[in-house]
Amino acid sequence: MTRWLLTGAGGMLGQDVLDTLSGRAGAPGHTVTAVKRADLDITDAAAVRATVDGHDVVINAAAWTDVDGAESDEAAATAVNGTGVAHLASACAATGARLLHVSTDYVFAGNAGEPYAEDAPTAPLNAYGRSKLVGEQAVLTILPAHGYVVRTAWLYATHGRNFVTTMLRLAGERDFVDVVDDQIGQPTWSGDLAAQLAALADAALAGTAPAGVYHGTAAGRTSWFGLAQAVFTEAGLDPARVRPTTSERFARPALRPAFSVLGHGRWQAAGVRPMREWREMLTAALSNRPSGLGKGPA
């Protein structure tokens, strides 16, 4: 019997995790409880304890995701990304549940030349990264044997607002789109990450996955410009309509890491395959995109 609890079920990643787990719901030995922000405020410790009770695995996709907004209200971001995560970890510690917590590449400074290993020193550049680091530390401290931190980066879906859907929309509105070419990372489809989280949870329950930090990102690397060109190509549009520019052209309140490439060394220890290459992932993600999305002048 495996009783799953998903928090943040209404978000971009949460929706795909729910889709992944829904295939198990109703199957012999599996139940899935999915809660959205309106159903559970993870900053409420008592509510968290009551909700976690009776579950074997908790996948936490609940988060403050407004990176720029965190600069002006770091306390609010930390309440969700730090204190709320600590409440979840404490509730899991009380019941013996495994916790899979989704974190971010923003815990790193982004100035490396090689992929960041799971145990690389952290040094967040902005308030959002600091708030997420507080959550990571809570999981690893409170749940040394049953806590899993899965860092992801450059996450997108074929639904909701994200970089890929924005590029597809702009393709139908503009002749040219300017995209930064001086930030490097691993575009990661939330559908693939959802499957990876489920696989890690299975390994955790089987006792084959050591607790700790894992990196849930696609293989390979590219720039935002490279990703945008690939999106146009997948949509049957001319990638030359995407023009490279620099981050200085798009100044924002929060600094962004220039290098967000993460290493995947720990998956082998868990007996779980690392995620596939980013370009292959994008092709799969967009092969079933909603009708009309991305249609525009070639």
Coordinates of C-alpha atoms in Angstrom, one line a residue:
M1 CA 0.0 0.0 0.0
T2 CA 1.5 3.4 -1.1
R3 CA -0.3 6.5 -0.1
W4 CA 0.9 9.5 -2.0
L5 CA 0.4 13.2 -1.0
L6 CA 1.2 15.9 -3.6
T7 CA 1.3 19.5 -2.5
G8 CA 1.2 22.4 -5.0
A9 CA -1.0 20.3 -7.3
G10 CA -2.3 23.5 -9.0
G11 CA 1.1 24.7 -10.3
M12 CA 2.9 23.9 -13.5
L13 CA 4.9 21.0 -12.2
G14 CA 2.2 19.9 -9.8
Q15 CA -0.2 19.4 -12.6
D16 CA 2.2 17.1 -14.4
V17 CA 3.1 15.2 -11.2
L18 CA -0.7 14.7 -10.7
D19 CA -1.0 13.4 -14.2
T20 CA 1.8 10.9 -13.6
L21 CA 0.4 9.8 -10.2
S22 CA -3.1 9.6 -11.5
G23 CA -2.2 6.5 -13.5
R24 CA -1.5 4.9 -10.1
A25 CA -4.6 6.2 -8.3
G26 CA -7.2 3.4 -8.0
A27 CA -4.7 0.7 -8.8
P28 CA -4.3 -1.9 -6.1
G29 CA -2.2 -0.5 -3.3
H30 CA -2.1 3.1 -4.4
T31 CA -4.0 6.2 -3.3
V32 CA -3.2 9.8 -4.3
T33 CA -4.1 12.9 -2.4
A34 CA -3.5 16.2 -4.3
V35 CA -3.8 19.5 -2.6
K36 CA -3.5 23.0 -4.0
R37 CA -2.6 26.2 -2.3
A38 CA -6.2 26.9 -1.4
D39 CA -6.4 23.4 0.2
L40 CA -3.3 23.6 2.3
D41 CA -1.2 26.5 3.5
I42 CA 2.2 24.9 4.1
T43 CA 3.1 27.7 6.5
D44 CA 0.5 26.4 8.9
A45 CA 2.3 23.7 10.9
A46 CA -0.9 22.2 12.4
A47 CA -2.6 21.9 9.0
V48 CA 0.5 20.4 7.5
R49 CA 0.7 17.7 10.3
A50 CA -2.9 16.8 9.8
T51 CA -2.6 16.6 6.0
V52 CA 0.6 14.6 6.0
D53 CA -0.7 12.0 8.5
G54 CA -1.6 8.7 6.8
H55 CA 0.7 9.1 3.8
D56 CA 3.8 7.2 2.8
V57 CA 5.3 9.6 0.3
V58 CA 5.0 13.4 0.1
I59 CA 6.0 15.2 -3.1
N60 CA 6.3 18.9 -2.4
A61 CA 5.7 21.1 -5.5
A62 CA 4.4 24.0 -3.5
A63 CA 6.6 27.0 -3.7
W64 CA 6.9 30.8 -3.9
T65 CA 8.0 31.1 -7.5
D66 CA 8.0 34.8 -8.1
V67 CA 11.8 35.3 -8.4
D68 CA 11.6 39.1 -8.8
G69 CA 8.9 39.5 -6.2
A70 CA 11.1 37.8 -3.6
E71 CA 13.5 40.7 -3.8
S72 CA 11.0 43.0 -2.3
D73 CA 9.5 40.5 0.2
E74 CA 12.1 37.9 1.1
A75 CA 10.4 37.1 4.4
A76 CA 7.2 36.0 2.6
A77 CA 9.2 33.9 0.1
T78 CA 11.1 32.3 2.9
A79 CA 8.0 31.6 4.9
V80 CA 6.8 29.4 2.0
N81 CA 10.1 28.1 0.6
G82 CA 11.8 27.7 3.9
T83 CA 9.6 27.5 6.9
G84 CA 6.8 25.8 5.1
V85 CA 9.2 23.1 3.9
A86 CA 10.4 22.6 7.4
H87 CA 6.8 22.0 8.5
L88 CA 6.5 19.3 5.9
A89 CA 9.8 17.7 6.9
S90 CA 8.8 17.7 10.6
A91 CA 5.5 16.1 9.8
C92 CA 7.2 13.4 7.7
A93 CA 9.7 12.8 10.5
A94 CA 6.8 12.2 12.9
T95 CA 5.1 9.7 10.6
G96 CA 8.0 8.0 8.8
A97 CA 7.0 9.3 5.4
R98 CA 9.5 10.0 2.6
L99 CA 9.6 13.6 1.4
L100 CA 10.6 14.6 -2.1
H101 CA 11.1 18.4 -2.2
V102 CA 11.7 20.3 -5.4
S103 CA 14.4 22.9 -5.3
T104 CA 16.3 25.0 -7.8
D105 CA 19.6 25.8 -9.5
Y106 CA 19.3 29.3 -8.0
V107 CA 21.0 28.0 -4.8
F108 CA 24.2 28.3 -6.8
A109 CA 26.1 31.4 -7.8
G110 CA 26.1 30.5 -11.5
N111 CA 29.8 31.3 -12.1
A112 CA 31.2 27.8 -12.6
G113 CA 32.7 26.4 -15.8
E114 CA 31.6 22.8 -15.3
P115 CA 28.3 21.3 -14.1
Y116 CA 27.6 21.7 -10.5
A117 CA 27.8 18.5 -8.5
E118 CA 25.1 17.7 -6.0
D119 CA 27.5 18.5 -3.1
A120 CA 29.0 21.7 -4.7
P121 CA 29.0 24.7 -2.4
T122 CA 25.9 26.8 -2.5
A123 CA 25.9 30.6 -2.8
P124 CA 22.6 32.1 -3.9
L125 CA 22.6 35.4 -5.9
N126 CA 19.1 36.5 -4.9
A127 CA 16.4 36.3 -2.3
Y128 CA 14.5 33.5 -4.1
G129 CA 17.6 31.3 -4.1
R130 CA 18.2 32.1 -0.4
S131 CA 14.7 31.2 0.5
K132 CA 14.9 27.9 -1.4
L133 CA 18.2 27.1 0.3
V134 CA 16.5 27.4 3.7
G135 CA 14.0 24.7 2.6
E136 CA 16.8 22.4 1.3
Q137 CA 18.6 22.7 4.6
A138 CA 15.5 21.9 6.6
V139 CA 14.8 18.7 4.6
L140 CA 18.4 17.5 4.9
T141 CA 18.6 18.3 8.6
I142 CA 15.2 17.1 9.8
L143 CA 15.0 14.0 7.4
P144 CA 18.6 12.7 7.1
A145 CA 17.3 9.2 6.1
H146 CA 14.0 10.0 4.4
G147 CA 14.5 13.4 2.8
Y148 CA 15.2 14.0 -0.9
V149 CA 16.0 17.4 -2.4
V150 CA 15.5 17.4 -6.2
R151 CA 16.9 20.5 -7.8
T152 CA 15.6 21.5 -11.2
A153 CA 16.2 24.4 -13.6
W154 CA 14.7 26.1 -16.7
L155 CA 11.5 24.2 -16.2
Y156 CA 8.7 24.5 -18.8
A157 CA 5.5 22.8 -19.7
T158 CA 3.1 22.8 -22.6
H159 CA 0.5 24.5 -20.4
G160 CA 0.5 27.6 -18.3
R161 CA 2.9 30.6 -18.5
N162 CA 6.5 29.6 -19.0
F163 CA 9.4 30.4 -21.5
V164 CA 8.3 27.8 -24.1
T165 CA 4.6 28.8 -24.2
T166 CA 5.7 32.5 -24.3
M167 CA 7.9 31.9 -27.3
L168 CA 5.1 30.1 -29.1
R169 CA 2.7 33.0 -28.4
L170 CA 5.2 35.6 -29.4
A171 CA 5.8 33.7 -32.7
G172 CA 2.3 34.5 -33.7
E173 CA 2.5 38.1 -32.6
R174 CA 5.9 39.4 -33.8
D175 CA 8.2 39.1 -36.8
F176 CA 11.3 38.8 -34.6
V177 CA 12.0 37.9 -30.9
D178 CA 15.1 39.0 -29.1
V179 CA 16.3 36.4 -26.5
V180 CA 19.4 36.4 -24.2
D181 CA 22.3 34.3 -25.3
D182 CA 24.6 34.8 -22.3
Q183 CA 22.8 32.5 -19.8
I184 CA 23.5 28.7 -20.1
G185 CA 21.3 26.0 -18.6
Q186 CA 19.3 22.8 -19.1
P187 CA 15.8 23.3 -20.4
T188 CA 13.7 20.7 -18.6
W189 CA 10.2 19.5 -19.4
S190 CA 8.0 19.3 -16.3
G191 CA 6.4 16.1 -17.7
D192 CA 9.8 14.3 -17.6
L193 CA 10.6 15.7 -14.2
A194 CA 7.3 14.4 -12.9
A195 CA 8.2 10.9 -14.1
Q196 CA 11.6 11.2 -12.5
L197 CA 10.2 12.2 -9.2
A198 CA 7.9 9.2 -9.2
A199 CA 10.8 6.9 -10.1
L200 CA 12.9 8.3 -7.3
A201 CA 10.0 7.9 -4.9
D202 CA 9.7 4.2 -5.9
A203 CA 13.4 3.7 -5.3
A204 CA 13.2 5.5 -1.9
L205 CA 10.4 3.2 -0.8
A206 CA 12.3 0.2 -2.0
G207 CA 15.3 1.3 0.0
T208 CA 17.6 1.6 -3.0
A209 CA 17.9 5.4 -3.2
P210 CA 20.1 7.1 -0.6
A211 CA 18.5 10.2 0.9
G212 CA 20.0 13.6 0.0
V213 CA 20.3 15.8 -3.1
Y214 CA 19.6 14.9 -6.7
H215 CA 19.6 17.1 -9.8
G216 CA 16.5 16.7 -11.9
T217 CA 17.4 18.5 -15.1
A218 CA 17.8 17.4 -18.7
A219 CA 21.2 16.3 -20.1
G220 CA 23.2 18.7 -22.3
R221 CA 23.1 22.5 -22.2
T222 CA 22.1 25.5 -24.3
S223 CA 21.2 29.2 -23.9
W224 CA 17.8 30.8 -23.7
F225 CA 18.5 31.9 -27.3
G226 CA 19.2 28.3 -28.3
L227 CA 16.1 27.1 -26.6
A228 CA 14.0 29.7 -28.4
Q229 CA 15.4 28.8 -31.8
A230 CA 14.6 25.1 -31.0
V231 CA 11.0 26.0 -30.1
F232 CA 10.6 27.9 -33.4
T233 CA 12.0 24.9 -35.3
E234 CA 9.7 22.5 -33.5
A235 CA 6.7 24.7 -34.4
G236 CA 7.7 24.7 -38.1
L237 CA 8.8 28.3 -38.0
D238 CA 12.0 30.0 -39.2
P239 CA 14.5 30.0 -36.3
A240 CA 16.2 33.0 -37.8
R241 CA 13.3 35.0 -36.4
V242 CA 15.0 34.6 -33.0
R243 CA 17.8 37.1 -32.5
P244 CA 20.5 36.9 -29.8
T245 CA 20.9 39.6 -27.2
T246 CA 22.4 40.1 -23.7
S247 CA 21.0 40.0 -20.2
E248 CA 21.7 43.8 -19.9
R249 CA 18.9 44.4 -22.3
F250 CA 16.4 42.8 -19.9
A251 CA 17.4 44.1 -16.5
R252 CA 15.3 42.6 -13.6
P253 CA 15.2 43.2 -9.9
A254 CA 16.7 39.7 -9.1
L255 CA 20.1 38.6 -10.5
R256 CA 20.0 35.4 -12.6
P257 CA 22.8 32.8 -12.6
A258 CA 24.8 32.9 -15.8
F259 CA 25.6 29.2 -15.7
S260 CA 22.9 26.8 -14.5
V261 CA 24.2 23.4 -15.6
L262 CA 23.8 20.7 -13.0
G263 CA 25.6 17.4 -12.8
H264 CA 23.7 14.1 -12.5
G265 CA 26.1 11.8 -10.6
R266 CA 23.8 10.6 -7.9
W267 CA 21.2 8.9 -10.0
Q268 CA 23.3 5.8 -10.5
A269 CA 23.4 5.3 -6.8
A270 CA 19.6 5.4 -6.7
G271 CA 19.3 2.9 -9.5
V272 CA 17.4 5.5 -11.6
R273 CA 18.4 6.7 -15.0
P274 CA 19.3 10.3 -15.4
M275 CA 17.0 12.4 -17.5
R276 CA 17.3 12.5 -21.3
E277 CA 18.9 15.2 -23.5
W278 CA 17.1 18.6 -23.5
R279 CA 16.5 18.7 -27.3
E280 CA 14.9 15.2 -27.4
M281 CA 12.8 16.3 -24.4
L282 CA 11.6 19.4 -26.1
T283 CA 10.6 17.4 -29.2
A284 CA 8.6 15.0 -27.1
A285 CA 7.0 17.9 -25.1
L286 CA 5.8 19.8 -28.2
S287 CA 4.7 16.8 -30.2
N288 CA 1.3 17.0 -28.5
R289 CA 1.1 20.7 -27.9
P290 CA -2.5 22.2 -27.9
S291 CA -3.9 22.8 -31.4
G292 CA -3.0 26.3 -32.7
L293 CA -0.3 26.9 -30.1
G294 CA 2.7 28.3 -31.8
K295 CA 1.0 28.8 -35.2
G296 CA 2.2 31.9 -36.8
P297 CA 3.9 33.4 -39.9
A298 CA 6.9 31.4 -41.0

